[in-house]
Amino acid sequence: MLPDLGRYSSEVTASYIVSLGLLALLIALTLWRGARVRRALEEMEARRRKETGHG
Amino acid sequence: MQTSARLLPWTVGLAAAGLVVGLVWGFFFTPDDFRQGSTVKIIYLHVPAAMMAINAWVMMLVTSLVWLIRRHHVSALAARAAAPIGLTFTLIALATGAFWGQPMWGTWWAWDPRLTSFLILCLFYLGYIALWEAVDDPDTAADLTGVLCLVGSVFAILSRYAVHFWNQGLHQGASLSVAPGERMSIVYRMPLYVTMAGFVLLFVALVLIRTRTEIRARRLKALEARERMG
Amino acid sequence: MIALLLRDLRIAVRAGGGFGLGLAFFLIVCVLVPLGVGPESATLAAIAPGVLWVAALLACLLSLDRIFALDHEDGSLDLLATAPVPLEGVVAVKALAHWAVTGLPLTFAAPVLGVLLHLPAPAQGWLVVSLALGTPALSVIGAFGAALTVGLKRGGLLMSLLVLPLYVPTLIFGAEIVKRGAEGLSTATPLALLAGITAGVAALLPFASAAAIRINLR
Amino acid sequence: MIALLLRDLRIAVRAGGGFGLGLAFFLIVCVLVPLGVGPESATLAAIAPGVLWVAALLACLLSLDRIFALDHEDGSLDLLATAPVPLEGVVAVKALAHWAVTGLPLTFAAPVLGVLLHLPAPAQGWLVVSLALGTPALSVIGAFGAALTVGLKRGGLLMSLLVLPLYVPTLIFGAEIVKRGAEGLSTATPLALLAGITAGVAALLPFASAAAIRINLR
Amino acid sequence: MNTRPLLVAEGLAVARGGVPLLEGLSFSVVPGRALVLRGPNGCGKTTLLRSLAGLQPPIAGTVGLAPEGAAYAAHADGLKPTLSAIENLRFWAAVHGLGPAAADAALDRMNLAPFRDRRAFNLSAGQKRRLGLARLLVTGRPVWMLDEPTVSLDIASVALFADVVRVHLAGGGAALIATHIDLGLDEAETLDLGPYKARPPETGGTTGAFDEAFA
Amino acid sequence: MNTRPLLVAEGLAVARGGVPLLEGLSFSVVPGRALVLRGPNGCGKTTLLRSLAGLQPPIAGTVGLAPEGAAYAAHADGLKPTLSAIENLRFWAAVHGLGPAAADAALDRMNLAPFRDRRAFNLSAGQKRRLGLARLLVTGRPVWMLDEPTVSLDIASVALFADVVRVHLAGGGAALIATHIDLGLDEAETLDLGPYKARPPETGGTTGAFDEAFA
Ligand code: HEM
Ligand SMILES: Nc1ncnc2c1ncn2[C@@H]1O[C@H](COP(=O)(O)OP(=O)(O)OP(=O)(O)O)[C@@H](O)[C@H]1O
Ligand SMILES: Nc1ncnc2c1ncn2[C@@H]1O[C@H](COP(=O)(O)OP(=O)(O)OP(=O)(O)O)[C@@H](O)[C@H]1O
Ligand SMILES: [Mg+2]
Ligand SMILES: [Mg+2]
């Protein structure tokens, strides 16, 4: 069902792929780092709460 | 934090919607331009990306100012969060532009003023990000990058004029504005508007997420430091 | 202030202080380019203005690499910041010293290299003028970059990354002057613009630089 | 040895360590040149090989500036010299690390910049090949220069002065390869010569460098 | 001599790298007196001195000090390796608006006369240090802030230095000295920084501004 | 333990920058003993140690030392500011063919454990110094040559360090320490370098260059 893109199909598809690829990369990185930091912070706070709880 | 939390889902949803609709519409359901053939479809990526690339820098400029004047930490972090997004958009504009240039101008790259000034903008993004990465005390980094952003903006504008002075280009002007010359027909413009909206929302969404991350990261850093101090 | 200027100049002319080295670098780059590009004098003449300006720019860049970093490492920057002299002044003076050590010699040496690159005779004069006008801007802008990166180890390269984009307008106008000179066109506009840049930069940037240094010190 | 390599790489990728900055510098120079020279694609295509190689060379140069100097300042060079590892090995490893941080990325990035400079398509491949072959030589030679100037404050510029002449053969052959590739001529001879240079340099120079360091330490 | 304090610190709290180190510091130094800061490594002496010298803002409290009142001598001496001893001193003298004569006097005072024209680069550790201290004499500032001034000085030089400080105090100056060894200054009272160690915010300590502040 | 000296110096004369500083030095260090070098600033301690460590050739006399026998700790600590404490140590351990375990042990020994992952750049003066000394523990070398090891250490740390040295000596090692303060090592005999000061050549001293004017 792809529309035929005439002579320039390669360029158009390429540009779409590249751009969406870049966007995907950016989003992936964002979410990944977000998750990592959140996890690290949570366990850190858990540890602190335990310590202050003990002391 | 709370406000952003409430805002987030909406922006994400809308961004997704806008992008999908606009791009699908643009990619599948628009006729080919009689001159440019199917390449006109590139515009749905190219223009919004280019637009947002510029606006992202403006946004960084504003937030940096807010930080430098009001010492509002979150805004500094927002600036930091925005930079990579702006960079990505710049790259997209460049890439799509390049792919567009191949059929239209017969070359991947021409030292056209607008293209050149975009390349320079790309460099500014790189420098800005590199500085953030290089300095490890958060406040110092925020201040330095803030100063850099101000000075950089001035020079970016300077460069733009310099470049125009240096070479008159073959890149089309802002045909969305009420330009006298060829205006894109409604067929092309509707999906374009939608994608633009999509890009804007995407930008907002990403900035929100990344800013939240930065804030968490910073708290994390502080707590680690305190732990080391015992 | 004067004392600072003298001191910087003295350090520069001391062994290993790097006086004239910027010059040498300039020279070498101008020699390397033909080696890379090839000897056709037509090509060389065409690219001479650009190459000369880019070379001058890199020479400046390389030599101001550690303009503040050294003072930071040995602690004199801390002491200068607490001394009864305005930090803006310090920055300006240091930029001035750097220019005297780098930009000035470059300007004088340029014609020779112009000949080497087959730069057409009429352009020679313009080359000197444009450099004389432009290099101060290079020093001042460079000082700003150095101030931003003063705290960092190995800041040198980061600095060039930050500074080179800032050099763009200066470069364009400078080279433009020479090119127009070569073609015998009027050089009034780019001259005016270049002068404008230099003046503006010299007037305003030292404040930004001083701010950056204060931030880096705390 | 491995430890040293890892350490240098780790330092390089740390904040302010300057990984990828050589790359950025390369990029920026390639952008500045057209700004100076002018946008005519014919001219650019003609000078592209030379410019790309000179830029790569400068990027290497700038980034190896302080390859030993930092170790000297913080005293680790003294300690390495008294450690049970041959100083020649240390030098070689440091050169290797520098190449991995600078030369390698350059090689991969080169084609993009080739496009910017309108380098004809057939030459692209040769550009990559020549850089892959040549940049190691740049790092090793640079390490030698760094070793010579290790004692000096602000040695950076003096070093570039010493090193650039040594770079000349590498530059000429490297650029020659790309030029011939662009014109579709045979590139066998310069390739062989370039490979020869790299091999010889990598085999012999580390000894000279080690000697230079020992002298500088006493 | 008058006894209006030259330096007053009230409720001072200092942080380094976002981590509060000391808090609740209040002291004042009157002319003619010296204050010796003691404390284990890493307790924050250097940080405190930098804050007092105005190089970094305290996170709480106030520092009362006449503008251009203090001369700060850090771990690093601020010497240019390629300049000779006297050139280094003359420079600092000029910066503080004193003539070369002052520099020569200072050089003799720290008996560095034999090394007058030797590059700082070629001085031994102790000689460098002495030169760095001679700098204080050409600042003409009333309050000296010294960070481990006697590092790598031999016994004789330490005595000599203590003597210089004594004279400075007698002349109505004041001094703030962070050190681990005993200088034998009887004008000096000692301030142990141990008790002022910053507590974590849970127990009501000062927070490092934004970092932990937000939830 | 055997008493074959680990380090023997005979008729040693050292110069710095062409200026003879010390001459006629003869001493030997046996396992289990430490030799403390004393002398005013600039008498040539650092130079002597560098010569013994083989970093610069003596102008006369011989040094008897097993290859890879000595570990030298200079005024500078050889730390990479951007690497964490443990990374720095691990590196030196690896260079000397020891595993990471040794590094961890050394870190605890100089009780730097709390700063394990802190960039050396962010350590205080004394913490840096301690880290530099911890390096000695991962060299596995019998003879330690220490140039003012206790600079900017607090009293506690000095004691700790003296302790480390004592253990090293007890383990059959030897140490050569240039210092101005008293470490309270009873295994140590002291060598005052004063008497060995090089005489100007007219009076029969070793000849150097002509800048005698300074020396
Ligand atoms: C790689 C290089 C290129 C870059 C960096 C670039 C950049 C830009 C920028 C900055 C804009 C402005 C968007 C705005 O005004 O809001 C733009 C718009 C546009 N570009 Fe490009 N462009 C490039 C190549 C091309 C090519 C090759 C073509 C087609 C021949 C093209 C066609 C357009 C069109 C039609 C617009 C829309 C103008 C408007 O409606 O505002 N661009 N581009
Ligand atoms: N490059 C040089 N040229 C000439 N003289 C030098 C050079 N370097 C050092 N000196 C002189 O050599 C002498 C010995 O220096 P050295 O560093 O060995 O002294 P030191 O005993 O270590 O003193 P300190 O206890 O202060 O460290 C000093 O008087 C110094 O001035
Ligand atoms: N950039 C930084 N980030 C985080 N912590 C730091 C930083 N710099 C120093 N510190 C820590 O701050 C504390 C205080 O350092 P400071 O130099 O003030 O100690 P000090 O009292 O001078 O110690 P010394 O007597 O060893 O000089 C130290 O524990 C050090 O580890
Ligand atoms: Mg301290
Ligand atoms: Mg010494």
PDB file of N, CA, C and O and ligand atoms in Angstrom, chain B residues 229, chain E residues 16-17 21 40-47 75 148 180, chain F residues 115 118 122-127 152, ligand 3:
ATOM      1  N   MET B 229      30.558  11.706  52.685  1.00  0.00           N
ATOM      2  CA  MET B 229      31.015  12.526  53.810  1.00  0.00           C
ATOM      3  C   MET B 229      30.701  11.829  55.129  1.00  0.00           C
ATOM      4  O   MET B 229      31.298  12.105  56.150  1.00  0.00           O
TER       5      MET B 229
ATOM      6  N   ARG E  16      31.395  22.301  50.196  1.00  0.00           N
ATOM      7  CA  ARG E  16      32.317  22.065  49.084  1.00  0.00           C
ATOM      8  C   ARG E  16      31.698  21.012  48.183  1.00  0.00           C
ATOM      9  O   ARG E  16      31.262  19.977  48.669  1.00  0.00           O
ATOM     10  N   GLY E  17      31.592  21.331  46.922  1.00  0.00           N
ATOM     11  CA  GLY E  17      30.992  20.379  46.006  1.00  0.00           C
ATOM     12  C   GLY E  17      29.577  20.029  46.428  1.00  0.00           C
ATOM     13  O   GLY E  17      29.137  18.901  46.296  1.00  0.00           O
ATOM     14  N   LEU E  21      30.154  21.242  54.980  1.00  0.00           N
ATOM     15  CA  LEU E  21      31.265  20.683  55.766  1.00  0.00           C
ATOM     16  C   LEU E  21      31.276  21.210  57.185  1.00  0.00           C
ATOM     17  O   LEU E  21      31.406  20.477  58.139  1.00  0.00           O
ATOM     18  N   PRO E  40      41.177  17.651  61.623  1.00  0.00           N
ATOM     19  CA  PRO E  40      41.746  16.551  60.832  1.00  0.00           C
ATOM     20  C   PRO E  40      41.697  16.862  59.344  1.00  0.00           C
ATOM     21  O   PRO E  40      40.990  17.779  58.925  1.00  0.00           O
ATOM     22  N   ASN E  41      42.430  16.086  58.576  1.00  0.00           N
ATOM     23  CA  ASN E  41      42.415  16.275  57.123  1.00  0.00           C
ATOM     24  C   ASN E  41      40.995  16.199  56.605  1.00  0.00           C
ATOM     25  O   ASN E  41      40.223  15.329  57.008  1.00  0.00           O
ATOM     26  N   GLY E  42      40.683  17.121  55.739  1.00  0.00           N
ATOM     27  CA  GLY E  42      39.407  17.056  55.058  1.00  0.00           C
ATOM     28  C   GLY E  42      38.254  17.577  55.884  1.00  0.00           C
ATOM     29  O   GLY E  42      37.106  17.418  55.494  1.00  0.00           O
ATOM     30  N   CYS E  43      38.541  18.254  57.006  1.00  0.00           N
ATOM     31  CA  CYS E  43      37.423  18.751  57.812  1.00  0.00           C
ATOM     32  C   CYS E  43      36.898  20.057  57.227  1.00  0.00           C
ATOM     33  O   CYS E  43      35.814  20.493  57.581  1.00  0.00           O
ATOM     34  N   GLY E  44      37.651  20.660  56.338  1.00  0.00           N
ATOM     35  CA  GLY E  44      37.122  21.851  55.675  1.00  0.00           C
ATOM     36  C   GLY E  44      37.897  23.126  55.940  1.00  0.00           C
ATOM     37  O   GLY E  44      37.361  24.214  55.746  1.00  0.00           O
ATOM     38  N   LYS E  45      39.131  23.006  56.359  1.00  0.00           N
ATOM     39  CA  LYS E  45      39.908  24.215  56.625  1.00  0.00           C
ATOM     40  C   LYS E  45      40.089  25.041  55.361  1.00  0.00           C
ATOM     41  O   LYS E  45      39.768  26.239  55.335  1.00  0.00           O
ATOM     42  N   THR E  46      40.574  24.374  54.338  1.00  0.00           N
ATOM     43  CA  THR E  46      40.792  25.109  53.089  1.00  0.00           C
ATOM     44  C   THR E  46      39.502  25.755  52.619  1.00  0.00           C
ATOM     45  O   THR E  46      39.461  26.942  52.278  1.00  0.00           O
ATOM     46  N   THR E  47      38.424  24.982  52.646  1.00  0.00           N
ATOM     47  CA  THR E  47      37.147  25.519  52.201  1.00  0.00           C
ATOM     48  C   THR E  47      36.780  26.749  53.022  1.00  0.00           C
ATOM     49  O   THR E  47      36.396  27.794  52.482  1.00  0.00           O
ATOM     50  N   HIS E  75      47.282  26.478  49.341  1.00  0.00           N
ATOM     51  CA  HIS E  75      48.229  25.360  49.192  1.00  0.00           C
ATOM     52  C   HIS E  75      49.222  25.670  48.079  1.00  0.00           C
ATOM     53  O   HIS E  75      50.397  25.382  48.176  1.00  0.00           O
ATOM     54  N   GLU E 148      48.083  26.040  55.802  1.00  0.00           N
ATOM     55  CA  GLU E 148      49.262  25.199  55.998  1.00  0.00           C
ATOM     56  C   GLU E 148      50.529  25.873  55.476  1.00  0.00           C
ATOM     57  O   GLU E 148      51.194  25.377  54.567  1.00  0.00           O
ATOM     58  N   HIS E 180      48.734  21.995  60.980  1.00  0.00           N
ATOM     59  CA  HIS E 180      48.733  20.795  61.814  1.00  0.00           C
ATOM     60  C   HIS E 180      49.858  20.818  62.837  1.00  0.00           C
ATOM     61  O   HIS E 180      49.847  20.067  63.797  1.00  0.00           O
TER      62      HIS E 180
ATOM     63  N   PHE F 115      36.598   7.388  50.857  1.00  0.00           N
ATOM     64  CA  PHE F 115      36.773   8.183  49.637  1.00  0.00           C
ATOM     65  C   PHE F 115      37.060   7.298  48.436  1.00  0.00           C
ATOM     66  O   PHE F 115      37.509   7.774  47.402  1.00  0.00           O
ATOM     67  N   ARG F 118      35.815   8.553  45.174  1.00  0.00           N
ATOM     68  CA  ARG F 118      35.863  10.001  44.959  1.00  0.00           C
ATOM     69  C   ARG F 118      37.009  10.327  44.013  1.00  0.00           C
ATOM     70  O   ARG F 118      38.083   9.784  44.121  1.00  0.00           O
ATOM     71  N   ASN F 122      38.870  15.771  43.885  1.00  0.00           N
ATOM     72  CA  ASN F 122      37.997  16.278  44.934  1.00  0.00           C
ATOM     73  C   ASN F 122      38.457  15.913  46.326  1.00  0.00           C
ATOM     74  O   ASN F 122      37.675  16.003  47.265  1.00  0.00           O
ATOM     75  N   LEU F 123      39.688  15.480  46.444  1.00  0.00           N
ATOM     76  CA  LEU F 123      40.188  15.167  47.776  1.00  0.00           C
ATOM     77  C   LEU F 123      40.884  16.379  48.359  1.00  0.00           C
ATOM     78  O   LEU F 123      41.381  17.239  47.631  1.00  0.00           O
ATOM     79  N   SER F 124      40.920  16.441  49.686  1.00  0.00           N
ATOM     80  CA  SER F 124      41.635  17.545  50.318  1.00  0.00           C
ATOM     81  C   SER F 124      43.132  17.246  50.270  1.00  0.00           C
ATOM     82  O   SER F 124      43.554  16.136  49.981  1.00  0.00           O
ATOM     83  N   ALA F 125      43.915  18.274  50.578  1.00  0.00           N
ATOM     84  CA  ALA F 125      45.368  18.136  50.472  1.00  0.00           C
ATOM     85  C   ALA F 125      45.856  16.882  51.185  1.00  0.00           C
ATOM     86  O   ALA F 125      46.580  16.058  50.621  1.00  0.00           O
ATOM     87  N   GLY F 126      45.414  16.721  52.429  1.00  0.00           N
ATOM     88  CA  GLY F 126      45.917  15.596  53.210  1.00  0.00           C
ATOM     89  C   GLY F 126      45.431  14.260  52.667  1.00  0.00           C
ATOM     90  O   GLY F 126      46.186  13.285  52.647  1.00  0.00           O
ATOM     91  N   GLN F 127      44.183  14.241  52.201  1.00  0.00           N
ATOM     92  CA  GLN F 127      43.672  12.988  51.649  1.00  0.00           C
ATOM     93  C   GLN F 127      44.470  12.606  50.413  1.00  0.00           C
ATOM     94  O   GLN F 127      44.857  11.442  50.246  1.00  0.00           O
ATOM     95  N   SER F 152      51.427  18.161  55.040  1.00  0.00           N
ATOM     96  CA  SER F 152      49.979  18.443  55.168  1.00  0.00           C
ATOM     97  C   SER F 152      49.178  17.245  55.668  1.00  0.00           C
ATOM     98  O   SER F 152      47.997  17.124  55.373  1.00  0.00           O
TER      99      SER F 152
HETATM  100  N1  LIG G   3      34.922  19.253  44.551  1.00  0.00           N
HETATM  101  C1  LIG G   3      34.602  18.576  45.645  1.00  0.00           C
HETATM  102  N2  LIG G   3      33.454  17.876  45.712  1.00  0.00           N
HETATM  103  C2  LIG G   3      33.115  17.186  46.819  1.00  0.00           C
HETATM  104  N3  LIG G   3      33.868  17.146  47.936  1.00  0.00           N
HETATM  105  C3  LIG G   3      35.026  17.807  47.908  1.00  0.00           C
HETATM  106  C4  LIG G   3      35.468  18.551  46.791  1.00  0.00           C
HETATM  107  N4  LIG G   3      36.660  19.086  47.072  1.00  0.00           N
HETATM  108  C5  LIG G   3      36.970  18.717  48.329  1.00  0.00           C
HETATM  109  N5  LIG G   3      36.002  17.940  48.840  1.00  0.00           N
HETATM  110  C6  LIG G   3      35.951  17.395  50.182  1.00  0.00           C
HETATM  111  O1  LIG G   3      35.742  18.496  51.026  1.00  0.00           O
HETATM  112  C7  LIG G   3      36.367  18.243  52.273  1.00  0.00           C
HETATM  113  C8  LIG G   3      37.112  19.480  52.695  1.00  0.00           C
HETATM  114  O2  LIG G   3      38.196  19.717  51.866  1.00  0.00           O
HETATM  115  P1  LIG G   3      39.294  20.758  52.369  1.00  0.00           P
HETATM  116  O3  LIG G   3      40.370  20.877  51.343  1.00  0.00           O
HETATM  117  O4  LIG G   3      38.605  22.005  52.822  1.00  0.00           O
HETATM  118  O5  LIG G   3      39.866  20.006  53.667  1.00  0.00           O
HETATM  119  P2  LIG G   3      41.064  20.560  54.528  1.00  0.00           P
HETATM  120  O6  LIG G   3      40.538  20.841  55.886  1.00  0.00           O
HETATM  121  O7  LIG G   3      41.761  21.668  53.810  1.00  0.00           O
HETATM  122  O8  LIG G   3      41.967  19.266  54.571  1.00  0.00           O
HETATM  123  P3  LIG G   3      43.556  19.311  54.524  1.00  0.00           P
HETATM  124  O9  LIG G   3      43.983  19.584  55.951  1.00  0.00           O
HETATM  125  O10 LIG G   3      43.922  17.914  54.078  1.00  0.00           O
HETATM  126  O11 LIG G   3      43.921  20.387  53.554  1.00  0.00           O
HETATM  127  C9  LIG G   3      37.297  17.060  52.044  1.00  0.00           C
HETATM  128  O12 LIG G   3      36.709  15.949  52.734  1.00  0.00           O
HETATM  129  C10 LIG G   3      37.259  16.788  50.574  1.00  0.00           C
HETATM  130  O13 LIG G   3      37.234  15.402  50.347  1.00  0.00           O
END
